Amino acid sequence: MDSAADPRTEVYYSSLAYHYLNAIFDPTENEDKCLVRRVPLWAYSLSKCLTVLLSGALAILLDTGLFIADLYLRFPAHSAAGISYSGWDTLLSQGAVAGYFLTRALLTALLGGTFATLALLLSTIIKNSFVVLAAPLLLYYFLNELTLLLPLPVWSCPTMQLYVPAFPAHVGSLAYFAAVQLAVFALSTLGFHSQMRRLRCHGYRS
């Protein structure tokens, strides 16, 4: 399946932007100020990033569930037509339909949650909410176009791994993808915490 031709891409990341809209850091919000005063800064930073990660991932899972339900209502579960399978789609040729949808949903949810966390970090630097909300879409398209311009290996690009396993073993590919996304999340959380410390030192409590 070609990622550039997948009509669900816009829905995935548009719904993602909507779900983390209220999680964008705003130093003028009284709720954020009260939380920072009442809890340790590291606890606030971690909980904020986890909230954005989970809300972004759940938005993707919800969208995927609706898409699968639509497929089952409109198309037969089995078809005699000859289809050439590649990438993660080979799970379908093995009859693992539920495994295919679960794998694709988990991959996209992890990437969506990571993109949301990166956008949260960006919101501490750029104050324009529209730019921050557009960041996941722009990042996805940038990575996607990069794979079209350069012969990058699959393991080096997360958007390619949504459609093609990074390694021959499917379980290993899924574990590698999850480990990379969690590492990016950890770095984003550290970056957000660092920005929070900087903002507090520059009068955030005022």
PDB file of C-alpha atoms in Angstrom, residues 4-118:
ATOM      1  CA  ALA A   4       1.210   8.799  -0.449  1.00  0.00           C
ATOM      2  CA  ALA A   5      -2.067   7.438  -1.818  1.00  0.00           C
ATOM      3  CA  ASP A   6      -3.583   6.399   1.511  1.00  0.00           C
ATOM      4  CA  PRO A   7      -6.673   8.606   2.089  1.00  0.00           C
ATOM      5  CA  ARG A   8      -6.641   7.832   5.820  1.00  0.00           C
ATOM      6  CA  THR A   9      -3.448   9.809   6.371  1.00  0.00           C
ATOM      7  CA  GLU A  10      -5.172  13.189   6.453  1.00  0.00           C
ATOM      8  CA  VAL A  11      -7.894  11.848   8.737  1.00  0.00           C
ATOM      9  CA  TYR A  12      -5.335  10.285  11.097  1.00  0.00           C
ATOM     10  CA  TYR A  13      -3.327  13.416  11.697  1.00  0.00           C
ATOM     11  CA  SER A  14      -6.225  15.870  11.491  1.00  0.00           C
ATOM     12  CA  SER A  15      -7.999  13.946  14.259  1.00  0.00           C
ATOM     13  CA  LEU A  16      -4.691  13.790  16.123  1.00  0.00           C
ATOM     14  CA  ALA A  17      -4.384  17.582  16.021  1.00  0.00           C
ATOM     15  CA  TYR A  18      -7.930  17.946  17.381  1.00  0.00           C
ATOM     16  CA  HIS A  19      -7.358  15.568  20.282  1.00  0.00           C
ATOM     17  CA  TYR A  20      -4.237  17.297  21.632  1.00  0.00           C
ATOM     18  CA  LEU A  21      -5.566  20.815  21.016  1.00  0.00           C
ATOM     19  CA  ASN A  22      -6.257  21.350  24.730  1.00  0.00           C
ATOM     20  CA  ALA A  23      -2.952  19.773  25.782  1.00  0.00           C
ATOM     21  CA  ILE A  24      -0.790  22.465  24.162  1.00  0.00           C
ATOM     22  CA  PHE A  25       1.272  24.219  26.794  1.00  0.00           C
ATOM     23  CA  ASP A  26       0.143  27.785  27.414  1.00  0.00           C
ATOM     24  CA  PRO A  27       2.041  29.749  30.103  1.00  0.00           C
ATOM     25  CA  THR A  28      -0.939  32.107  30.463  1.00  0.00           C
ATOM     26  CA  GLU A  29      -3.346  29.337  31.519  1.00  0.00           C
ATOM     27  CA  ASN A  30      -4.183  29.465  35.234  1.00  0.00           C
ATOM     28  CA  GLU A  31      -4.595  25.687  35.363  1.00  0.00           C
ATOM     29  CA  ASP A  32      -1.007  25.142  34.216  1.00  0.00           C
ATOM     30  CA  LYS A  33       0.258  27.718  36.692  1.00  0.00           C
ATOM     31  CA  CYS A  34      -1.590  26.057  39.590  1.00  0.00           C
ATOM     32  CA  LEU A  35      -0.305  22.598  38.690  1.00  0.00           C
ATOM     33  CA  VAL A  36       3.288  23.804  38.483  1.00  0.00           C
ATOM     34  CA  ARG A  37       2.951  25.404  41.931  1.00  0.00           C
ATOM     35  CA  ARG A  38       1.363  22.329  43.554  1.00  0.00           C
ATOM     36  CA  VAL A  39       3.433  19.436  42.171  1.00  0.00           C
ATOM     37  CA  PRO A  40       7.134  18.886  41.473  1.00  0.00           C
ATOM     38  CA  LEU A  41       8.125  20.194  38.062  1.00  0.00           C
ATOM     39  CA  TRP A  42       9.326  16.788  36.857  1.00  0.00           C
ATOM     40  CA  ALA A  43       5.948  15.245  37.768  1.00  0.00           C
ATOM     41  CA  TYR A  44       4.091  17.968  35.891  1.00  0.00           C
ATOM     42  CA  SER A  45       6.309  17.571  32.806  1.00  0.00           C
ATOM     43  CA  LEU A  46       5.969  13.779  32.746  1.00  0.00           C
ATOM     44  CA  SER A  47       2.196  13.805  33.279  1.00  0.00           C
ATOM     45  CA  LYS A  48       1.719  16.479  30.617  1.00  0.00           C
ATOM     46  CA  CYS A  49       3.745  14.533  28.038  1.00  0.00           C
ATOM     47  CA  LEU A  50       2.054  11.227  28.903  1.00  0.00           C
ATOM     48  CA  THR A  51      -1.358  12.863  28.527  1.00  0.00           C
ATOM     49  CA  VAL A  52      -0.477  14.143  25.065  1.00  0.00           C
ATOM     50  CA  LEU A  53       1.106  10.828  24.024  1.00  0.00           C
ATOM     51  CA  LEU A  54      -1.929   8.791  25.089  1.00  0.00           C
ATOM     52  CA  SER A  55      -4.520  11.205  23.706  1.00  0.00           C
ATOM     53  CA  GLY A  56      -2.741  11.272  20.353  1.00  0.00           C
ATOM     54  CA  ALA A  57      -2.428   7.478  20.252  1.00  0.00           C
ATOM     55  CA  LEU A  58      -6.051   6.928  21.292  1.00  0.00           C
ATOM     56  CA  ALA A  59      -7.238   9.329  18.595  1.00  0.00           C
ATOM     57  CA  ILE A  60      -5.525   7.135  16.023  1.00  0.00           C
ATOM     58  CA  LEU A  61      -6.917   3.923  17.511  1.00  0.00           C
ATOM     59  CA  LEU A  62     -10.443   5.342  17.480  1.00  0.00           C
ATOM     60  CA  ASP A  63     -10.097   6.412  13.868  1.00  0.00           C
ATOM     61  CA  THR A  64      -8.742   2.984  12.913  1.00  0.00           C
ATOM     62  CA  GLY A  65     -11.617   1.246  14.674  1.00  0.00           C
ATOM     63  CA  LEU A  66     -14.148   3.329  12.744  1.00  0.00           C
ATOM     64  CA  PHE A  67     -12.324   2.592   9.491  1.00  0.00           C
ATOM     65  CA  ILE A  68     -12.344  -1.176  10.133  1.00  0.00           C
ATOM     66  CA  ALA A  69     -16.045  -1.081  11.015  1.00  0.00           C
ATOM     67  CA  ASP A  70     -16.732   0.731   7.749  1.00  0.00           C
ATOM     68  CA  LEU A  71     -14.776  -1.920   5.814  1.00  0.00           C
ATOM     69  CA  TYR A  72     -16.726  -4.780   7.359  1.00  0.00           C
ATOM     70  CA  LEU A  73     -20.035  -3.103   6.554  1.00  0.00           C
ATOM     71  CA  ARG A  74     -19.207  -2.359   2.914  1.00  0.00           C
ATOM     72  CA  PHE A  75     -16.917  -5.170   1.762  1.00  0.00           C
ATOM     73  CA  PRO A  76     -16.827  -8.969   2.144  1.00  0.00           C
ATOM     74  CA  ALA A  77     -14.368 -10.447   4.614  1.00  0.00           C
ATOM     75  CA  HIS A  78     -12.932 -12.753   1.923  1.00  0.00           C
ATOM     76  CA  SER A  79     -12.379 -12.300  -1.780  1.00  0.00           C
ATOM     77  CA  ALA A  80     -11.331 -14.681  -4.545  1.00  0.00           C
ATOM     78  CA  ALA A  81      -9.624 -11.905  -6.478  1.00  0.00           C
ATOM     79  CA  GLY A  82      -5.880 -12.319  -7.005  1.00  0.00           C
ATOM     80  CA  ILE A  83      -3.996  -9.735  -4.938  1.00  0.00           C
ATOM     81  CA  SER A  84      -0.258  -9.164  -4.713  1.00  0.00           C
ATOM     82  CA  TYR A  85       0.716  -8.581  -1.076  1.00  0.00           C
ATOM     83  CA  SER A  86       3.813  -6.779   0.190  1.00  0.00           C
ATOM     84  CA  GLY A  87       5.043  -5.212   3.409  1.00  0.00           C
ATOM     85  CA  TRP A  88       2.721  -5.600   6.376  1.00  0.00           C
ATOM     86  CA  ASP A  89      -0.009  -6.629   3.914  1.00  0.00           C
ATOM     87  CA  THR A  90       1.552 -10.101   3.796  1.00  0.00           C
ATOM     88  CA  LEU A  91      -0.226 -10.713   7.105  1.00  0.00           C
ATOM     89  CA  LEU A  92      -3.445 -10.692   5.093  1.00  0.00           C
ATOM     90  CA  SER A  93      -2.115 -13.375   2.749  1.00  0.00           C
ATOM     91  CA  GLN A  94      -1.475 -15.513   5.832  1.00  0.00           C
ATOM     92  CA  GLY A  95      -5.073 -15.083   6.960  1.00  0.00           C
ATOM     93  CA  ALA A  96      -4.104 -12.938   9.944  1.00  0.00           C
ATOM     94  CA  VAL A  97      -6.658 -10.206   9.279  1.00  0.00           C
ATOM     95  CA  ALA A  98      -7.041  -9.213  12.937  1.00  0.00           C
ATOM     96  CA  GLY A  99      -3.253  -9.244  13.369  1.00  0.00           C
ATOM     97  CA  TYR A 100      -2.844  -7.002  10.338  1.00  0.00           C
ATOM     98  CA  PHE A 101      -5.260  -4.349  11.569  1.00  0.00           C
ATOM     99  CA  LEU A 102      -3.917  -4.539  15.117  1.00  0.00           C
ATOM    100  CA  THR A 103      -0.325  -4.143  13.910  1.00  0.00           C
ATOM    101  CA  ARG A 104      -1.147  -1.221  11.629  1.00  0.00           C
ATOM    102  CA  ALA A 105      -3.185   0.440  14.362  1.00  0.00           C
ATOM    103  CA  LEU A 106      -0.404   0.085  16.939  1.00  0.00           C
ATOM    104  CA  LEU A 107       2.249   1.394  14.550  1.00  0.00           C
ATOM    105  CA  THR A 108       0.225   4.441  13.578  1.00  0.00           C
ATOM    106  CA  ALA A 109      -0.891   5.115  17.159  1.00  0.00           C
ATOM    107  CA  LEU A 110       2.702   5.054  18.410  1.00  0.00           C
ATOM    108  CA  LEU A 111       3.845   7.407  15.670  1.00  0.00           C
ATOM    109  CA  GLY A 112       0.861   9.687  16.195  1.00  0.00           C
ATOM    110  CA  GLY A 113       1.462   9.878  19.928  1.00  0.00           C
ATOM    111  CA  THR A 114       5.125  10.665  19.379  1.00  0.00           C
ATOM    112  CA  PHE A 115       4.277  13.394  16.857  1.00  0.00           C
ATOM    113  CA  ALA A 116       1.840  14.892  19.377  1.00  0.00           C
ATOM    114  CA  THR A 117       4.530  14.980  22.063  1.00  0.00           C
ATOM    115  CA  LEU A 118       6.948  16.663  19.684  1.00  0.00           C
TER     116      LEU A 118
END
